[in-house]
Short mmCIF file of C-alpha atoms and ligand atoms in Angstrom, two decimals:
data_model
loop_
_atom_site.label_atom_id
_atom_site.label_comp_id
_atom_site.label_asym_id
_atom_site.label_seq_id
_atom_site.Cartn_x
_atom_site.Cartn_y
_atom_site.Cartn_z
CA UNK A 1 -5.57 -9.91 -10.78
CA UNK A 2 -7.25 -7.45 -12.68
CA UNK A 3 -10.81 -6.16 -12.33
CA UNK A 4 -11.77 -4.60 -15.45
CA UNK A 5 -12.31 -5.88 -18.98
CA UNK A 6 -13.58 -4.45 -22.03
CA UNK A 7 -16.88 -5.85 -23.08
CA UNK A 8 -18.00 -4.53 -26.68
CA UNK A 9 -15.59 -1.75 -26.15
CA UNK A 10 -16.79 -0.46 -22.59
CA UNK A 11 -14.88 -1.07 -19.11
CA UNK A 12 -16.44 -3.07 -17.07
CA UNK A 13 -15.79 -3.56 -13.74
CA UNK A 14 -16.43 -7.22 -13.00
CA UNK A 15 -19.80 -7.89 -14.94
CA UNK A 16 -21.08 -4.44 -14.59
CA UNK A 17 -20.70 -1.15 -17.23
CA UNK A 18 -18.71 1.47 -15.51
CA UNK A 19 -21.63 3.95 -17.67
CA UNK A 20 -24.34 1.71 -15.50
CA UNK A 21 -22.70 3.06 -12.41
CA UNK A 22 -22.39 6.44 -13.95
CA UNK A 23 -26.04 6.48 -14.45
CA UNK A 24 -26.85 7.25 -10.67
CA UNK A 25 -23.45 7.72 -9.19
CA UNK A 26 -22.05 11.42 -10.44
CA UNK A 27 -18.02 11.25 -11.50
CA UNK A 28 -15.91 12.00 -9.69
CA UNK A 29 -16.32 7.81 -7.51
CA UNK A 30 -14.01 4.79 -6.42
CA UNK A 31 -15.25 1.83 -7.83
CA UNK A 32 -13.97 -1.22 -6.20
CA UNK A 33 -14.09 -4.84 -7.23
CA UNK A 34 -15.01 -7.26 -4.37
CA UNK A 35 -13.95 -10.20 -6.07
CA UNK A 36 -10.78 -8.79 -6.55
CA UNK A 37 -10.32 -8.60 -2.98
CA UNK A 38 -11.30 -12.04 -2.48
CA UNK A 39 -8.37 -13.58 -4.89
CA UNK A 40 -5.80 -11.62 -3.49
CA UNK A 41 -6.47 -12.46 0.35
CA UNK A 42 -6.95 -15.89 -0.87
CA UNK A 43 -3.69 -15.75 -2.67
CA UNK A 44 -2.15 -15.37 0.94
CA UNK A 45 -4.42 -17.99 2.71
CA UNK A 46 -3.76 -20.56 -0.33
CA UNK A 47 0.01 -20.25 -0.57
CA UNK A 48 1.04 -20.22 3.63
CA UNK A 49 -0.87 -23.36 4.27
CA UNK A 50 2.64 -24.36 5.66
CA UNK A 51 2.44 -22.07 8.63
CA UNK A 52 0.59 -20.92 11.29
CA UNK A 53 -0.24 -17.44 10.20
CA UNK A 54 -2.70 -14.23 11.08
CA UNK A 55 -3.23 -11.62 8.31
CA UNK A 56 -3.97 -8.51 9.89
CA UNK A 57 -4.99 -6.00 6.90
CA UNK A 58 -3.11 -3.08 7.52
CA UNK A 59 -6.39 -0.53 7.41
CA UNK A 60 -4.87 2.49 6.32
CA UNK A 61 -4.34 1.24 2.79
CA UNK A 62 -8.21 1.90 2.47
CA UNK A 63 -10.25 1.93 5.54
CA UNK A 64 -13.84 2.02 4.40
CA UNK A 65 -16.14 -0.25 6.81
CA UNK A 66 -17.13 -2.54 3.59
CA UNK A 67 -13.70 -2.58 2.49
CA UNK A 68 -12.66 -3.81 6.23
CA UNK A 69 -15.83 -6.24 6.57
CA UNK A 70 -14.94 -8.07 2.93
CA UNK A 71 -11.84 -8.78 4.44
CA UNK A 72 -12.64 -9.65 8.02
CA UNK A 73 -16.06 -11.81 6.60
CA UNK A 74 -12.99 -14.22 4.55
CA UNK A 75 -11.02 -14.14 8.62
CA UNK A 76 -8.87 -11.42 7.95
CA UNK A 77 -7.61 -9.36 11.50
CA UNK A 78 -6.37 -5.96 11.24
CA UNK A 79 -3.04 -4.08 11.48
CA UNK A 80 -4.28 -0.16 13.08
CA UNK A 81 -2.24 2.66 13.97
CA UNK A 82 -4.75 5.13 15.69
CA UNK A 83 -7.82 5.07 17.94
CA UNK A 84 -9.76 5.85 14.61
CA UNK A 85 -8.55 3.45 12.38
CA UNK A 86 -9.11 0.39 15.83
CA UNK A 87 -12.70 2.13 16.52
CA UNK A 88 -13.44 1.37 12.61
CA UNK A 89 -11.89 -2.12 12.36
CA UNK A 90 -13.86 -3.01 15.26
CA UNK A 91 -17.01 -1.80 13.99
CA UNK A 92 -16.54 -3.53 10.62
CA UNK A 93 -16.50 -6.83 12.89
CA UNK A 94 -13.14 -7.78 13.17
CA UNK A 95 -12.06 -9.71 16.36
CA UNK A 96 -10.12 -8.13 18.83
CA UNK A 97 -8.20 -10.77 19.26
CA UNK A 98 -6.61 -10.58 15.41
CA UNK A 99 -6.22 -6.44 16.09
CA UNK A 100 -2.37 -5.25 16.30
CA UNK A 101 -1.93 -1.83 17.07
CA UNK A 102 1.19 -0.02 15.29
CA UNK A 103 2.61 3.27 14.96
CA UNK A 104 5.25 5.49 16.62
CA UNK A 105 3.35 7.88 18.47
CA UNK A 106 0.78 5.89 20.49
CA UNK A 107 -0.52 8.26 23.32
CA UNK A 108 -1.89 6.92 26.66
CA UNK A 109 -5.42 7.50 25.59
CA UNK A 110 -5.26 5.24 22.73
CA UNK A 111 -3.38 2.97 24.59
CA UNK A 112 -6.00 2.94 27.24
CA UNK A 113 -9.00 2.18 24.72
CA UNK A 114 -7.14 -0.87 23.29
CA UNK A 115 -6.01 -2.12 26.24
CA UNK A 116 -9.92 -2.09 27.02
CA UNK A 117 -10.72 -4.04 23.97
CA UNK A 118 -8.26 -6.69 24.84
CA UNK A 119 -6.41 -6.40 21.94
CA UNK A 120 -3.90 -9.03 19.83
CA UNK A 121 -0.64 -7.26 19.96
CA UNK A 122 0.87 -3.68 20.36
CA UNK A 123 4.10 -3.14 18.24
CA UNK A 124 6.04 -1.39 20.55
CA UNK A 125 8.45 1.55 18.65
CA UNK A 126 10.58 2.58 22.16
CA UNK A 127 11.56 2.53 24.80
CA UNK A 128 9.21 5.51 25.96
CA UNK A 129 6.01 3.82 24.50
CA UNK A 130 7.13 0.97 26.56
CA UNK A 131 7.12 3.11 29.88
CA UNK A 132 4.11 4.41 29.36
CA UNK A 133 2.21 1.03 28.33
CA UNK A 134 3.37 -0.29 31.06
CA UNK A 135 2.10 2.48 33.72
CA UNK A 136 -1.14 2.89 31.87
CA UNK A 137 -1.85 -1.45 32.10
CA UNK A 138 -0.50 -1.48 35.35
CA UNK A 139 -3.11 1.24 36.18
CA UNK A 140 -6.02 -0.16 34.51
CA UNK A 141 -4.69 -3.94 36.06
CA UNK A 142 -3.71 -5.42 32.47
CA UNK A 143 -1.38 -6.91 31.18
CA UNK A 144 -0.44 -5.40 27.73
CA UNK A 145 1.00 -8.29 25.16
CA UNK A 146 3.78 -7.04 22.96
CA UNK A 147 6.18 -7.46 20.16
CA UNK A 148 9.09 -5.01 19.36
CA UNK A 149 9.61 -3.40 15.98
CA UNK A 150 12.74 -3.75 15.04
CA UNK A 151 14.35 -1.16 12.52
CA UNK A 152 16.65 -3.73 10.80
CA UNK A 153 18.82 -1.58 9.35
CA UNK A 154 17.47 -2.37 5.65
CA UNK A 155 17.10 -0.43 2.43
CA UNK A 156 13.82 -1.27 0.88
CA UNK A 157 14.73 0.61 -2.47
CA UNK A 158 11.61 2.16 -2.61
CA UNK A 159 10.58 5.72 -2.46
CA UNK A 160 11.98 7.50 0.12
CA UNK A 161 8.73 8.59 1.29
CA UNK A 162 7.76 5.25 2.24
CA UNK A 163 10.79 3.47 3.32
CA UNK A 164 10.81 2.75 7.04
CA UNK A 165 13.31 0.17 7.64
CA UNK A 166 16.95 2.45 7.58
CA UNK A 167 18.76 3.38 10.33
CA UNK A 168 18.00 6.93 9.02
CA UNK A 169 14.33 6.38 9.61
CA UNK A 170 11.89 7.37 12.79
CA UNK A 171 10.27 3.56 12.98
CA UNK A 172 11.25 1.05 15.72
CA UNK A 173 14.59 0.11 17.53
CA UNK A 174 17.30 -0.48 16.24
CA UNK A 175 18.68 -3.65 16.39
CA UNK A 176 21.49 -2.94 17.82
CA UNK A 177 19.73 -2.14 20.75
CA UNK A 178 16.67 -4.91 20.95
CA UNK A 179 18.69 -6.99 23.57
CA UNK A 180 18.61 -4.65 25.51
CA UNK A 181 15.06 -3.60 25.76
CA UNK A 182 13.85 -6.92 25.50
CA UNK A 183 15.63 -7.96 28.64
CA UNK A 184 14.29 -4.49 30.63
CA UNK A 185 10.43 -5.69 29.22
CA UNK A 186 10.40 -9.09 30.25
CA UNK A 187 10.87 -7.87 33.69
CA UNK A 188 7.98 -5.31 33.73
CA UNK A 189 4.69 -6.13 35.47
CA UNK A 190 2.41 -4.75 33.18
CA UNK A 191 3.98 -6.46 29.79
CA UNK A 192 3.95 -10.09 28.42
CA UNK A 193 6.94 -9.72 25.44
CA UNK A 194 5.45 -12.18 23.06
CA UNK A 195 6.68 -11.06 20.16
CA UNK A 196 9.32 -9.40 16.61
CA UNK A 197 8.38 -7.24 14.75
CA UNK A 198 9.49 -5.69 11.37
CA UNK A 199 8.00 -3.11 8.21
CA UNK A 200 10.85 -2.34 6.19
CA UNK A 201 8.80 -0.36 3.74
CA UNK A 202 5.64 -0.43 1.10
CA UNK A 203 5.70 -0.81 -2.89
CA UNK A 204 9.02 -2.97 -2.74
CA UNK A 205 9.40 -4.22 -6.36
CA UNK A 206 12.35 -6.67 -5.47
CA UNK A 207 12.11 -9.82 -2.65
CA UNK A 208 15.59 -9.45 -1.57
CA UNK A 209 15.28 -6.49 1.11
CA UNK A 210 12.48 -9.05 3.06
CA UNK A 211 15.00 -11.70 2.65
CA UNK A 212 17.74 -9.19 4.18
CA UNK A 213 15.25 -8.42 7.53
CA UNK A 214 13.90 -11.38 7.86
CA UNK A 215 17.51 -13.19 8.02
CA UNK A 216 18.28 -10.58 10.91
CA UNK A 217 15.06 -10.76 12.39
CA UNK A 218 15.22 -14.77 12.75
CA UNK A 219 18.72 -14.47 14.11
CA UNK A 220 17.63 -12.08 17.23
CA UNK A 221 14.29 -14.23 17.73
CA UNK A 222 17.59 -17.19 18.52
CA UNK A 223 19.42 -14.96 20.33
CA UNK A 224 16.81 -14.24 22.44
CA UNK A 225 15.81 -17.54 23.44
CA UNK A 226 19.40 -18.25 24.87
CA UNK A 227 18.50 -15.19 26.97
CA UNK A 228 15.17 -17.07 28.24
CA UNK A 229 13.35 -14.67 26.60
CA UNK A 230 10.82 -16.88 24.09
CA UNK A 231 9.43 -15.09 21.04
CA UNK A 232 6.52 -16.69 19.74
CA UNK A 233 5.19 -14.12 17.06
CA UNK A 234 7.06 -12.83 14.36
CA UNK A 235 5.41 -10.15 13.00
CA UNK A 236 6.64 -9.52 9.20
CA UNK A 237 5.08 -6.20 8.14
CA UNK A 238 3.61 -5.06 4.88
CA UNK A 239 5.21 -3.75 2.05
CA UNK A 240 4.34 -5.66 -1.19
CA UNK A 241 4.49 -4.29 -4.24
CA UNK A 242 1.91 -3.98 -7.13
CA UNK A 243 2.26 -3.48 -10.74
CA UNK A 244 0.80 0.40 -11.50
CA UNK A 245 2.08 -0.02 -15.20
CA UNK A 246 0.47 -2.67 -17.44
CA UNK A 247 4.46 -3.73 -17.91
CA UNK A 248 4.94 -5.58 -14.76
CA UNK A 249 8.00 -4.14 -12.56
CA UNK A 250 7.43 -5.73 -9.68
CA UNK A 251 9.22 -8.76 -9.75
CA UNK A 252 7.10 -11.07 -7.67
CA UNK A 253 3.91 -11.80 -6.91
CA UNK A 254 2.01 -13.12 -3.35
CA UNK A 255 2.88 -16.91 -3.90
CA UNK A 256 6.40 -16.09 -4.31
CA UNK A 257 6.43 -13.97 -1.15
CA UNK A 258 4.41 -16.63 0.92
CA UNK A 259 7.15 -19.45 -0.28
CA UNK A 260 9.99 -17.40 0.70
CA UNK A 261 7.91 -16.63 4.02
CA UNK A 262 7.39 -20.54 4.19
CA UNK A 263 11.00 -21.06 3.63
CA UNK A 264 12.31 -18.66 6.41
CA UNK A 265 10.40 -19.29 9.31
CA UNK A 266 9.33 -22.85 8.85
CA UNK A 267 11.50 -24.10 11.78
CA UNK A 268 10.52 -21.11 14.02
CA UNK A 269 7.74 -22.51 15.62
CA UNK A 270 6.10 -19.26 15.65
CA UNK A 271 2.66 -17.52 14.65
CA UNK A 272 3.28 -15.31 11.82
CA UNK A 273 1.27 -12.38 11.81
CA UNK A 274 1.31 -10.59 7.98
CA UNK A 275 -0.16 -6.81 7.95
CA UNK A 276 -0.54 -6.42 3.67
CA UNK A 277 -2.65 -3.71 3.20
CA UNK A 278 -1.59 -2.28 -0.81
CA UNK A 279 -1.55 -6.10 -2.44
CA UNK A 280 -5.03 -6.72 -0.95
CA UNK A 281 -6.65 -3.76 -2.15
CA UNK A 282 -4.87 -1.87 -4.92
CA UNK A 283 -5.93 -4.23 -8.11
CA UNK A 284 -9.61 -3.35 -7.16
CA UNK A 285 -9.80 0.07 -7.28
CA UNK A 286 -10.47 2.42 -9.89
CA UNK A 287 -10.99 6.08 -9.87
CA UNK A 288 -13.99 7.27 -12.27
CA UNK A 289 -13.89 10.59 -13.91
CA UNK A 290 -14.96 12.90 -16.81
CA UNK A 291 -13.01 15.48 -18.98
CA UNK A 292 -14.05 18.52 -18.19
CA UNK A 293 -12.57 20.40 -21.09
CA UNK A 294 -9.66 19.77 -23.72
CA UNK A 295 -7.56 22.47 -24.00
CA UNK A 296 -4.79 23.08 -26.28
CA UNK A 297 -1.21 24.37 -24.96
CA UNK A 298 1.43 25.88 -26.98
CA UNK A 299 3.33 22.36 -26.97
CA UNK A 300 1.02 20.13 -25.61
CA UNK A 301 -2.94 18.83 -24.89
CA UNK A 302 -4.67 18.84 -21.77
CA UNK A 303 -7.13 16.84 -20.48
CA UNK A 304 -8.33 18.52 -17.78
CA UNK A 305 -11.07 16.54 -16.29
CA UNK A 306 -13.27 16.63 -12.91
CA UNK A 307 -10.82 14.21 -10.20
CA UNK A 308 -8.18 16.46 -8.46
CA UNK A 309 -5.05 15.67 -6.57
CA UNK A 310 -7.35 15.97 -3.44
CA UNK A 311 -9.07 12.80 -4.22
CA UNK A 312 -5.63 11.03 -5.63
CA UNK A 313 -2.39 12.40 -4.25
CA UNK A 314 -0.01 9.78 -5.26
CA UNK A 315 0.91 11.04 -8.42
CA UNK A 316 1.63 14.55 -6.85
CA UNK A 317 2.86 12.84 -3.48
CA UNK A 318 4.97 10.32 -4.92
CA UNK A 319 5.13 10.81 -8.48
CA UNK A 320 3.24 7.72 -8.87
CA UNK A 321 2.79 6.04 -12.30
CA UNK A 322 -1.45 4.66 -12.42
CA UNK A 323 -2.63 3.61 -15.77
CA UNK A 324 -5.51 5.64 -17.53
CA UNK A 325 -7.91 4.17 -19.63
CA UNK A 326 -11.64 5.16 -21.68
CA UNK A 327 -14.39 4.17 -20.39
CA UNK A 328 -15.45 3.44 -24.32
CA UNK A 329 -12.58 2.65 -26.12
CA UNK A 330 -11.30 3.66 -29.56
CA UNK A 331 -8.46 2.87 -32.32
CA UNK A 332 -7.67 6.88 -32.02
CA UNK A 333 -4.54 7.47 -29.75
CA UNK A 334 -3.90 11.03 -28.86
CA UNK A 335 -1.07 12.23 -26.67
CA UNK A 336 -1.93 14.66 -23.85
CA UNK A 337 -1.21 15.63 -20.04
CA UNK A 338 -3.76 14.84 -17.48
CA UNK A 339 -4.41 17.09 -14.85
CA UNK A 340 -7.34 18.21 -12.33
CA UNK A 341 -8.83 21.42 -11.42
CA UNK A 342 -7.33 22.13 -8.38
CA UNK A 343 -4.66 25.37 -8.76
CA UNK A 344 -1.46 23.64 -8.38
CA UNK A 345 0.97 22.55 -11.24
CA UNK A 346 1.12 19.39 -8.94
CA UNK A 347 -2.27 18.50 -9.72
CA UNK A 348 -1.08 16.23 -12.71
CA UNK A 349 -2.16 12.58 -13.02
CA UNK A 350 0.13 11.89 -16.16
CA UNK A 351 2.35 13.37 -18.38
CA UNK A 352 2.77 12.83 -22.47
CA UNK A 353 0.01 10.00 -21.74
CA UNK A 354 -0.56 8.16 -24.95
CA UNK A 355 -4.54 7.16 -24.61
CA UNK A 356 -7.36 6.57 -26.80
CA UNK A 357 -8.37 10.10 -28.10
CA UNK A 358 -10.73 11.98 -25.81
CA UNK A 359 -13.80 14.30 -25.73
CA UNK A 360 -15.11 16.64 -23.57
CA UNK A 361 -17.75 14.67 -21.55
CA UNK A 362 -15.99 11.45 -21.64
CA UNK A 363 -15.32 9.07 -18.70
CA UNK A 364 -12.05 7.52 -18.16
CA UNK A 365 -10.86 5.83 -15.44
CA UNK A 366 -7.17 5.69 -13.36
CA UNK A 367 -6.48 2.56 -12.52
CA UNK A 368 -4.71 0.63 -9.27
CA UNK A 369 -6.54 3.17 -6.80
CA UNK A 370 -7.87 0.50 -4.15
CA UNK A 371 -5.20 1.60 -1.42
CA UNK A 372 -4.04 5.03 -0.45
CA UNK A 373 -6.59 6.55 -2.28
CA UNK A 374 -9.92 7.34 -0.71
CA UNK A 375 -7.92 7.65 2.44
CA UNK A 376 -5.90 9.92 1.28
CA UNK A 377 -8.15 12.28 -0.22
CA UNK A 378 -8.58 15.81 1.75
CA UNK A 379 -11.08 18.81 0.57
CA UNK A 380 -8.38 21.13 -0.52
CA UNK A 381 -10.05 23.94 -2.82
CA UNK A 382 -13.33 23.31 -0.72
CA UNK A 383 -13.89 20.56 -3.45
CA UNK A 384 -16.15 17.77 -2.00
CA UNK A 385 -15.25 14.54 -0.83
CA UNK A 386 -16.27 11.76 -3.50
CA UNK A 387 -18.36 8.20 -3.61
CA UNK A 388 -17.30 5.44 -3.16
CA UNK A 389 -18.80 2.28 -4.50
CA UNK A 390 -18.36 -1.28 -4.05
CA UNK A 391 -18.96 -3.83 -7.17
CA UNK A 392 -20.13 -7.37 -6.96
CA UNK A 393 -20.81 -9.39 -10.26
CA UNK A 394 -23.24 -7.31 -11.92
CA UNK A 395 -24.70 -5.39 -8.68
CA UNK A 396 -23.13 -2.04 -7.22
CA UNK A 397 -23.48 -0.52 -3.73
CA UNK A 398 -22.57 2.87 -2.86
CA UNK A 399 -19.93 2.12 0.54
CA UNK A 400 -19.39 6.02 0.90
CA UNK A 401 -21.73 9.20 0.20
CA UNK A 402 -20.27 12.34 -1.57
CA UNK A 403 -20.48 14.66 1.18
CA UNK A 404 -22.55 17.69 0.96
CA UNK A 405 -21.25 21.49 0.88
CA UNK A 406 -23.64 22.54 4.26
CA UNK A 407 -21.92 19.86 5.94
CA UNK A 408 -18.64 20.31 5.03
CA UNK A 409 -18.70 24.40 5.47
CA UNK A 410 -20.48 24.40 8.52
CA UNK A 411 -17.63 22.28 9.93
CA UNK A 412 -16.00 26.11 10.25
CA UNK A 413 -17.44 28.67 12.86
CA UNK A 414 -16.87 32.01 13.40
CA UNK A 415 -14.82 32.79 16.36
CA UNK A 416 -16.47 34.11 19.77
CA UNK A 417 -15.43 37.67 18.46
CA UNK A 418 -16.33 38.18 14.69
N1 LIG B 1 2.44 -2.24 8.46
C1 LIG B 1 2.95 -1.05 8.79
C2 LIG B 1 3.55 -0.87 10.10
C3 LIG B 1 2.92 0.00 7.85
O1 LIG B 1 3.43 1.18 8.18
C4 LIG B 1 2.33 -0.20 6.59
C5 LIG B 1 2.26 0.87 5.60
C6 LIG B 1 1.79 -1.47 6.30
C7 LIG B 1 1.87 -2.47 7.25
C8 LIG B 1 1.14 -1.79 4.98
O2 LIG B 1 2.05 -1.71 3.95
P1 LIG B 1 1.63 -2.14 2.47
O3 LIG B 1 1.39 -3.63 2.48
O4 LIG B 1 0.42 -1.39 2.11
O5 LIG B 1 2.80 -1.76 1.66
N2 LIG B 1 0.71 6.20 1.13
C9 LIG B 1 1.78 5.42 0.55
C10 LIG B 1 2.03 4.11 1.29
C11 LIG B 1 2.30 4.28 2.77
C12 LIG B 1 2.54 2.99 3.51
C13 LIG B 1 2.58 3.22 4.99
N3 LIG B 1 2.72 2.06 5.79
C14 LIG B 1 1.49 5.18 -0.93
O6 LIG B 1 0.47 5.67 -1.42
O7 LIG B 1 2.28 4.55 -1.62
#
């Protein structure tokens, strides 16, 4: 679903002007739809009716306390991978009990805080992180419910950057070797094995590679159970792709993914836990900014305008494709490369970019920003960090203050010496 429209030639976002927001909110801001968010965890909900399922949004797509509460005010639980990122779902009201914790590199102090909020699930990576969850519940006189993740040994045919479900890859055991540490967990005293768990990757375009782990996934869950050892959450990850062009290469949408989900684990008898985070919050973001200058090259135009790769990296990061449109649109189509301010070649948002023709002083926006934005936004160049603002119908809040320069320079200080 898309959350902008042209209305008499200016975007709107839902029923409101992006200029309105411009009128008190200076560029560069994330604007974010909240209906949008609505349809797409609905989407989920609607189409898994068949099963007994827990979404846990995986926070670190965008974790913005209004971002978290909109989804944890329609039931959604949350999929965390640090202390930070628990301490904020928390706050923004979601249950404890629909909290799993991922990540390879949980460290007994983080462990020790969740295990004191009584968490869901952790999503145990090794065998080392099962040691030490074990001594640090035994010492606290817990019990510490878990699920494995298994590295299926699957190519997600993504970018390599975010693929996580090869052989090749740091995440999870492999499953050559889940037997195994299944057996040694079910006989520790400070463990309850409840639980599989998989992530193959984010942004896959194609359903196959889910269909590929899941297939493997189901067969150890029946594996197990001759063992004695009974599994009754599967866990299936994240990883769904969006459409960042306006041609659509993803290949799939949510229903199709909840029916094949439906499909595979219908005679499991299991709580599914899902942990989208991108395909609940990338459609409803955009990123607002104004051309600074216009500048002619020898073989080419710039747009040079006031967002940098420090408030979007995914074009530099990944060499991520996001749509760029006027904020008032014209017949005029102009060719140019769009870049930011920062000093780095990288800080390109598009190249040979056929848009409407632009001005200095005009507002465009980049579109499909909702997830790994905002939370991936640093102050490289000592550049501010930007607004963020949250859109409902024709209202707008702001969700997230552009910080100030005191407060972000007197961060620094001086050592004992100077
Ligand atoms: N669960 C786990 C264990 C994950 O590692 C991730 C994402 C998710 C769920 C959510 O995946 P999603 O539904 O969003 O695909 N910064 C990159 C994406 C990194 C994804 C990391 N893990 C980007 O901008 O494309």
């Amino acid at each position: 679903m898309n959350p902008y429209h042209y209305k008499n030639n200016q975007l709107c976002i839902e029923n409101l002007a992006i200029k309105q927001i411009e009128k008190t909110v200076k560029t560069p801001f994330y604007c974010y739809s909240q209906s949008t968010i609505h349809g797409a965890y609905q989407s989920y909900t609607s189409n898994l009716q068949q099963l007994d399922t827990m979404i846990c949004y995986a926070v670190k797509a965008n974790s913005n306390q209004a971002i978290i509460k909109t989804l944890a005010d329609l039931g959604s639980g949350a999929d965390v991978v640090s202390e930070g990122e628990l301490r904020r779902a928390l706050k923004a009201g979601v249950q404890a009990q629909k909290i799993v914790y991922s990540g390879v590199a949980k460290t007994s102090h983080e462990i020790q805080f969740a295990l004191e909020n009584e968490i869901f699930q952790f999503n145990v990576e090794s065998e080392n992180e099962l040691d030490l969850l074990n001594q640090v519940a035994c010492q606290l006189n817990k019990k510490a419910a878990i699920a494995f993740r298994i590295n299926p040994d699957v190519d997600a045919h993504t970018h390599e950057k975010i693929s996580t479900g090869k052989s090749e890859n740091k995440f999870g055991i492999p499953i050559s070797k889940a037997r195994d540490i299944y057996r040694k967990a079910a006989n520790l005293e400070g463990i309850i094995v409840q639980g599989v768990d998989v992530h193959i990757g984010s942004q896959l375009t194609d359903l196959a590679p889910f269909q590929m782990a899941f297939d493997r996934i189901k067969l150890l869950v029946l594996d197990l159970e001759k063992e004695n050892i009974s599994i009754n959450v599967i866990d299936v990850g994240g990883g769904l792709g969006v459409n960042y062009e306006n041609h659509e290469n993803v290949s799939y949408g949510i229903e199709a993914y909840c029916q094949m989900l439906q499909k595979a684990f219908a005679d499991m008898n299991c709580k599914i836990i899902l942990e989208p985070g991108r395909s609940l919050v990338a459609n409803s973001g955009l990123l607002i900014s104004k051309v600074i200058y216009t500048k002619q090259g020898e073989d080419r135009d710039f747009l040079i305008i006031d967002a940098a790769m420090n408030d979007l990296i995914r074009p530099s990061m990944y060499d991520a494709y996001h749509d760029i449109l006027p904020i008032s649109n014209s017949n005029n189509q102009a060719t140019y490369d769009i870049v930011g301010p920062v000093c780095e070649t990288g800080d390109t948002f598009a190249r040979n970019r056929t848009i409407p023709q632009m001005n200095e002083g005009d507002l465009l926006a980049i579109a499909t920003v909702g997830a790994y934005g905002s939370v991936m936004a640093s102050t490289y160049n000592t550049r501010l960090q930007i607004p963020e603002v949250l859109v409902k119908d024709q209202t707008s809040s702001i969700i997230k203050a552009r910080t100030d320069y005191e407060t972000l320079i007197n961060q620094d200080s001086l050592a004992s010496w100077q």
